[in-house]
Every structure is written in C-alpha cells, then in structure tokens.
Coordinates of C-alpha atoms in Angstrom, one line a residue:
M7 CA 217.1 123.9 84.2
E8 CA 217.8 127.4 85.4
N9 CA 215.8 130.1 83.5
N10 CA 218.3 132.8 82.8
I11 CA 218.0 134.0 79.3
D12 CA 220.6 136.7 79.8
R13 CA 223.3 134.4 80.9
V14 CA 224.4 134.3 77.0
K15 CA 223.0 136.8 74.7
Y16 CA 223.3 136.7 70.8
F17 CA 225.7 139.3 69.4
K18 CA 226.4 138.8 65.7
T19 CA 227.5 136.3 63.0
I20 CA 230.5 136.5 60.7
G21 CA 230.7 134.5 57.6
I22 CA 229.7 133.6 54.0
C23 CA 230.4 130.5 51.9
N24 CA 233.7 130.9 49.9
N25 CA 234.0 128.3 47.3
G26 CA 237.2 129.8 45.7
F27 CA 240.8 129.4 47.1
N28 CA 241.3 132.7 49.0
G29 CA 239.5 135.9 50.2
R30 CA 237.0 136.5 52.9
G31 CA 234.6 133.8 53.8
F32 CA 234.8 130.1 54.9
A33 CA 234.9 126.7 53.3
N34 CA 233.9 124.3 56.1
P35 CA 235.4 125.9 59.0
Y36 CA 236.4 123.9 62.1
S37 CA 237.9 125.9 64.6
V38 CA 238.3 129.3 65.9
S39 CA 240.7 131.4 68.2
V40 CA 241.3 134.9 69.1
A41 CA 244.7 136.6 69.5
S42 CA 245.6 139.1 72.2
N43 CA 245.1 142.0 69.6
G44 CA 241.5 140.9 69.1
N45 CA 242.0 139.4 65.6
I46 CA 239.9 136.4 64.9
Y47 CA 241.4 133.2 63.3
V48 CA 239.5 130.4 61.7
V49 CA 240.5 127.2 60.0
N50 CA 239.0 126.5 56.7
R51 CA 239.3 122.7 56.4
C52 CA 237.5 122.5 53.0
D53 CA 236.5 119.1 51.6
T54 CA 238.8 116.5 50.2
T55 CA 238.3 117.7 46.4
R56 CA 239.5 121.1 47.4
R57 CA 242.5 120.6 49.6
A58 CA 244.5 123.2 47.9
A59 CA 242.0 125.8 49.4
I60 CA 242.7 124.7 53.0
R61 CA 244.0 127.8 54.8
I62 CA 243.5 129.9 57.9
G63 CA 241.8 133.3 57.5
F64 CA 242.0 136.2 60.0
F65 CA 239.9 139.3 60.5
D66 CA 238.6 141.5 63.2
L67 CA 235.3 141.7 65.1
E68 CA 234.0 144.5 62.7
E69 CA 234.5 141.9 59.9
E70 CA 237.5 143.7 58.3
Y71 CA 239.3 140.8 56.4
I72 CA 243.1 141.1 57.2
G73 CA 244.6 138.0 55.5
E74 CA 245.2 134.3 55.2
F75 CA 248.0 131.8 55.4
G76 CA 248.9 128.2 55.0
S77 CA 247.9 125.7 52.0
G78 CA 246.4 122.4 51.8
G79 CA 247.6 119.2 50.1
G80 CA 250.9 118.8 51.3
S81 CA 253.2 117.8 54.1
E82 CA 255.7 120.6 53.7
D83 CA 256.2 123.3 56.6
G84 CA 253.2 125.4 56.9
Q85 CA 251.0 123.1 54.9
F86 CA 247.9 121.0 55.9
M87 CA 246.0 117.9 55.0
L88 CA 243.2 117.7 57.6
P89 CA 243.6 120.6 60.2
V90 CA 241.3 120.2 63.1
A91 CA 241.7 122.7 65.9
I92 CA 243.7 125.9 66.7
A93 CA 244.8 127.5 69.8
F94 CA 246.9 130.5 70.8
D95 CA 249.5 130.3 73.7
N96 CA 250.5 132.9 76.0
Q97 CA 253.0 134.2 73.5
D98 CA 250.4 134.7 70.7
R99 CA 251.8 131.7 68.8
L100 CA 248.9 129.9 66.9
H101 CA 249.1 126.1 67.2
V102 CA 247.4 124.0 64.6
T103 CA 246.7 120.2 65.1
D104 CA 246.5 118.1 61.7
E105 CA 244.9 114.7 62.2
Y106 CA 246.3 113.4 58.8
L107 CA 249.9 114.5 59.4
H108 CA 249.8 113.7 63.0
R109 CA 251.5 116.8 64.2
V110 CA 251.1 120.2 65.7
S111 CA 252.3 123.3 63.6
V112 CA 253.1 126.7 65.0
F113 CA 252.7 130.1 63.5
D114 CA 253.2 133.7 64.4
L115 CA 250.3 136.4 64.2
S116 CA 251.0 137.2 60.6
G117 CA 251.1 133.3 59.5
K118 CA 254.9 132.8 59.3
F119 CA 255.5 129.2 60.0
L120 CA 257.8 128.7 63.3
F121 CA 258.2 125.1 64.0
K122 CA 256.2 121.8 64.3
W123 CA 256.1 118.8 66.5
G124 CA 254.7 115.3 66.6
D125 CA 255.0 112.2 64.5
K126 CA 252.8 109.3 63.8
G127 CA 252.7 106.3 66.5
N128 CA 251.5 105.4 69.9
G129 CA 254.6 106.3 72.1
E130 CA 255.4 109.5 74.1
G131 CA 255.4 112.5 71.7
E132 CA 253.7 110.6 69.1
F133 CA 250.1 111.0 67.8
D134 CA 247.5 109.2 65.9
G135 CA 245.0 111.7 64.8
P136 CA 245.5 114.6 67.2
S137 CA 242.5 116.8 67.2
G138 CA 241.8 119.4 70.1
I139 CA 244.4 121.5 71.7
A140 CA 244.2 124.0 74.6
F141 CA 246.8 125.7 76.9
D142 CA 246.8 126.3 80.5
S143 CA 248.3 129.4 82.3
N144 CA 251.9 128.0 82.3
D145 CA 251.7 127.8 78.6
N146 CA 251.5 123.9 78.8
A147 CA 249.5 122.4 75.8
F148 CA 247.1 119.7 76.2
V149 CA 246.3 117.6 72.9
A150 CA 243.4 115.2 72.3
D151 CA 245.3 112.1 70.6
Q152 CA 242.1 110.8 69.1
F153 CA 242.9 107.3 67.9
N154 CA 245.2 106.6 70.8
H155 CA 242.3 107.5 73.0
R156 CA 244.4 109.6 75.3
I157 CA 245.4 113.0 76.4
Q158 CA 249.0 114.3 76.1
K159 CA 250.5 117.2 77.9
Y160 CA 253.6 119.1 76.4
D161 CA 255.5 122.2 77.4
S162 CA 255.7 125.5 75.1
S163 CA 258.5 124.1 73.0
G164 CA 256.5 120.7 72.2
N165 CA 258.5 118.6 74.7
F166 CA 256.4 115.7 76.2
I167 CA 255.4 115.9 79.9
L168 CA 252.7 113.3 80.7
Q169 CA 249.8 111.4 79.2
W170 CA 246.6 109.7 80.4
G171 CA 243.7 107.5 79.2
T172 CA 243.3 104.5 77.3
Q173 CA 240.3 103.2 75.2
G174 CA 237.0 102.4 77.1
D175 CA 233.9 103.9 78.7
S176 CA 235.0 104.0 82.3
I177 CA 236.1 106.9 84.3
G178 CA 239.3 108.3 82.7
E179 CA 239.1 106.3 79.6
F180 CA 238.2 107.7 76.3
N181 CA 236.7 106.8 72.9
M182 CA 238.0 109.1 70.2
P183 CA 238.4 112.3 72.4
W184 CA 238.0 115.5 70.4
G185 CA 237.8 118.9 71.9
I186 CA 239.6 120.2 74.9
G187 CA 239.0 123.3 77.3
V188 CA 241.0 124.7 80.3
D189 CA 239.2 126.7 82.9
K190 CA 241.0 129.6 85.3
E191 CA 242.3 126.9 87.8
D192 CA 244.0 125.1 85.0
N193 CA 241.5 122.0 85.1
I194 CA 241.2 120.1 81.8
Y195 CA 237.9 119.4 80.2
I196 CA 237.7 116.5 77.4
A197 CA 235.0 116.3 74.9
D198 CA 234.9 112.3 74.9
W199 CA 233.1 112.1 71.4
R200 CA 232.1 108.4 71.1
N201 CA 231.2 108.2 74.9
D202 CA 228.8 111.0 74.6
R203 CA 230.1 113.0 77.5
V204 CA 232.6 115.5 78.9
Q205 CA 235.2 114.6 81.5
K206 CA 236.9 117.0 83.8
F207 CA 240.4 116.4 85.0
D208 CA 243.0 118.3 87.2
N209 CA 246.3 119.5 85.4
N210 CA 247.9 116.1 85.8
G211 CA 245.0 113.9 84.4
N212 CA 243.3 113.1 87.9
F213 CA 239.5 112.6 87.2
I214 CA 237.3 115.2 88.9
M215 CA 233.7 115.0 87.4
M216 CA 231.7 114.1 84.2
F217 CA 229.0 116.1 82.2
G218 CA 226.5 114.2 80.2
S219 CA 225.8 110.5 80.0
E220 CA 223.9 109.5 83.3
N221 CA 223.5 112.9 84.8
N222 CA 221.8 114.4 81.7
R223 CA 219.1 112.0 80.6
I224 CA 216.6 114.7 79.6
N225 CA 218.7 116.7 77.3
P226 CA 221.5 114.0 76.4
I227 CA 224.9 115.0 74.9
T228 CA 225.6 113.3 71.6
R229 CA 228.9 113.3 70.1
P230 CA 230.5 116.5 71.7
S231 CA 233.0 118.3 69.6
G232 CA 234.1 121.1 71.6
V233 CA 234.2 122.4 75.1
V234 CA 235.1 125.8 76.8
V235 CA 234.7 127.3 80.3
D236 CA 234.0 131.0 81.0
N237 CA 235.2 133.0 84.0
L238 CA 232.2 132.0 86.0
G239 CA 233.1 128.5 85.6
D240 CA 230.2 127.7 83.3
V241 CA 230.9 124.9 80.9
Y242 CA 229.9 125.3 77.1
I243 CA 229.8 122.0 75.2
S244 CA 229.1 121.8 71.3
D245 CA 226.6 119.0 71.3
W246 CA 227.4 118.3 67.6
G247 CA 225.1 115.1 67.5
N248 CA 222.1 117.4 68.5
E249 CA 223.0 120.6 66.5
R250 CA 223.2 122.7 69.6
V251 CA 225.2 124.2 72.4
Q252 CA 224.7 123.2 76.2
I253 CA 225.8 125.3 79.2
F254 CA 226.3 123.7 82.4
D255 CA 227.3 125.4 85.9
Q256 CA 230.2 124.1 87.9
E257 CA 228.2 121.4 89.7
G258 CA 227.1 119.9 86.3
D259 CA 223.6 121.3 86.2
L260 CA 222.2 122.2 82.8
V261 CA 221.5 126.1 82.8
Q262 CA 220.8 127.0 79.1
I263 CA 220.7 125.5 75.6
L264 CA 221.6 127.5 72.5
N265 CA 220.2 126.5 69.2
G266 CA 221.5 129.3 67.1
E267 CA 220.0 132.8 66.1
A268 CA 222.1 133.7 63.3
T269 CA 221.6 136.9 61.3
L270 CA 223.3 138.0 58.0
S271 CA 227.1 139.1 58.4
K272 CA 228.4 142.1 56.7
W273 CA 230.2 139.9 54.2
A274 CA 226.8 138.4 53.3
K275 CA 225.1 141.7 52.9
D276 CA 227.8 143.0 50.7
F277 CA 227.5 140.1 48.4
F278 CA 223.6 140.6 48.2
D279 CA 224.3 144.4 47.4
S280 CA 226.4 143.3 44.4
N281 CA 223.9 140.5 43.4
P282 CA 220.3 141.8 43.8
D283 CA 218.8 138.7 41.9
E284 CA 220.3 136.7 44.8
W285 CA 218.7 138.9 47.4
E286 CA 215.3 138.7 45.6
H287 CA 215.6 134.7 45.6
R288 CA 216.5 134.9 49.1
V289 CA 213.6 137.1 50.2
N290 CA 211.3 134.7 48.5
S291 CA 212.6 131.8 50.3
D292 CA 211.2 130.3 53.5
L293 CA 214.3 130.0 55.7
T294 CA 212.4 129.2 58.8
P295 CA 209.8 126.8 57.5
E296 CA 207.3 124.9 59.4
L297 CA 208.5 121.4 58.6
P298 CA 206.1 118.4 57.9
E299 CA 206.1 115.6 60.5
H300 CA 208.6 113.5 58.5
L301 CA 211.1 116.1 58.5
N302 CA 210.6 117.2 62.0
K303 CA 211.8 114.1 63.8
S304 CA 215.6 114.9 64.6
R305 CA 217.8 118.0 65.4
Y306 CA 219.6 117.3 62.3
Q307 CA 216.5 117.7 60.1
I308 CA 215.3 120.6 61.8
S309 CA 218.6 122.4 61.7
S310 CA 219.5 121.7 58.3
Q311 CA 216.3 123.3 57.1
T312 CA 216.1 126.3 59.5
E313 CA 218.8 128.8 58.5
P314 CA 219.3 130.7 61.9
Y315 CA 220.0 127.5 63.7
F316 CA 223.4 125.7 64.2
W317 CA 224.2 123.2 61.8
G318 CA 227.4 121.3 62.4
P319 CA 228.6 123.1 65.6
V320 CA 232.2 122.1 66.0
G321 CA 234.7 124.3 67.4
L322 CA 234.0 126.7 70.5
H323 CA 236.0 129.6 71.9
I324 CA 235.7 132.4 74.6
D325 CA 238.0 135.4 74.1
S326 CA 239.4 137.7 76.8
K327 CA 236.4 140.1 76.3
G328 CA 233.9 137.4 77.1
Y329 CA 232.6 137.0 73.5
F330 CA 231.7 133.2 72.9
Y331 CA 232.2 131.9 69.4
V332 CA 230.4 128.8 67.8
V333 CA 231.9 127.5 64.3
E334 CA 229.5 126.1 62.1
S335 CA 231.1 123.9 59.6
N336 CA 227.9 123.3 57.5
R337 CA 226.8 126.8 57.1
H338 CA 230.4 128.2 56.8
R339 CA 230.0 130.9 59.6
V340 CA 230.7 131.8 63.2
Q341 CA 227.8 132.6 65.5
I342 CA 229.1 135.1 68.3
Y343 CA 227.5 135.7 71.7
E344 CA 228.0 137.8 74.8
T345 CA 228.6 136.1 78.1
N346 CA 228.4 137.4 81.7
P347 CA 231.6 139.1 82.6

C-alpha cells in the first residue's frame, strides 16, 4: 500500500443524536448529498419504532441548520418508509430511493415534492428494494435494484433506458447490489454487497474491472455499502463489514485506509454548553479505551467502543470542492475529509 498520508486528510465532523421528530441532529443517517449551493442534505432513516421521524435535514458546512422535509410511515407523495440513498441531478433535484415503497421520489432544493417513479416488480421500470442511486454527466440515473440483483438506467424524467445483471457471483452478476458511484468518464461502480466486491462498468453496463475479492486478500472488502470516485480517479469504498473506508487507485491498488478520526461537532458542543453535567460525564469517560483481548477481535468490537472510529459507515459523497463525506449510521454523524484537488 502506498504511504501517502496527505491523500485524504480529516477536516471535521457534523452530527449529534436526535431522538426527537425534528431539528438539527441525526437519527440513523444513511446517505448524504451536497447541492450546487453547498448545502448538505442527509437522510434520517430512523428505526422502525419511530417511522414518523424519518426526514431529510439540510444545513451548511459551518453547521447552520437550515431546514428539513419529508415524513415517515406513509406512502403518500413526499413520504418515506425505508429511504436508502439520495443524489442530486444536474438540475439540483434531489432523488430519494425507498426500498420499501420501491420507488424514487424527487424534490427541489427547498424540499417541495416534484414527482416520483417506480413500482414493485421485476420488469422494466420496476424495482424490488431500490438502494443506491447516482447520475452521470448527461443526467441519466443509475439505480441499484437490490433484490432483483441488477442495475437500471433511466433518463432525467424517470424513463427506463436499459438494465444489466442477474443474481450470481460471476463477472457482471450481483448479489444484493447497494451503493453506486460514477467517475468523470461516466463509468459506473457498483458496491456488490453480498459478493464483497465493487465492480466497474462502462455507461452501458459492460464490465471493466473489479475491486476487492481475489485482488485484495490482505485487506478484504466485506459488505461494501457505498462507493464514490474523486477527480483523480481514486475509488473510495465504505467497507461496512470492517467499519472502515478503503481507497484504491485507478489500477485497483490499495492506497489508504480510513478508520475514522471524529471530533465533536458544533452541535455537540452547544449541547454540552447547555448541559454541563453531561460534559462532566463525558470528560470522565474513556472514549478510546485499551480493550481486553476478548473485545479486540473484530473491527466491529473495536469501533463500537472507540468513539472517533467509524461505526456503521454507509453512504459516501464527494462534493464539487473535493470534500469527502462519510455517513455513520450508528453514531449519528458525518465525518468530512479533504481530498487532493
């Protein structure tokens, strides 16, 4: 692995757990996307007992909370049940996949519902658990059709164009595909969840190469949940099963591993300023403990007890300024890094 500690550098953390039904903070966030105006949008997926709190919150990089929209526990326009991923198209319209409602809902920057597309099924234009979504330079949408084990391509109005893939572990096959990334040449990268790999295709679904599996035995990818590509062509994969992010170059060589370096966000500092007893309890806690052997055997055990580390890294995003975002569902926060321009 190339030793280049400056390839990706930690910048800041935004987030705090919000057990309420509105306001700043997150409740099991799953995905993040940044609009052209720089505002950051995050899906709060919540848990099944608090579906009414499902929403999308948006704020800026300085952590000024701007607003939120959507609601959970219903199938009406603008509602969600199990939202998975969000992505902006070139018209600044936010697209949200919902694996329970088997559809994509579209909103403007303020959160106004515009339209939706998709129905349950296995035919053209139908989904069974849509998950990841990403756009190419021509505003074509690529959607991971999770339980149909395929990828579908649509135009900007939600009209079906083509599809590829079937269930399996051979080249070009999938087993519950999850996240999707697109590079500047409009190649498509698929986080092939149960096959523990990422596959790269051209814009029409022709296989190009693979990351993980046989070519990465020392640091294997386990249950990849997200993938993005920076302007240099480096590929960032959320290695969910190992509680980390792995970064590969264009040839598929591993160049850096991120385990997480979270610091307190402004939201958390405001909370502790108002609750000094909570701050005292935090100061007296060991948030980076030296773990006994029986709790030091897996990345899950280590990360779950070491606060700065990733715990449940799911969605990834790189914005136009080169900031790299990692959504942590289990710690209700987003860690942000700077990438080489």
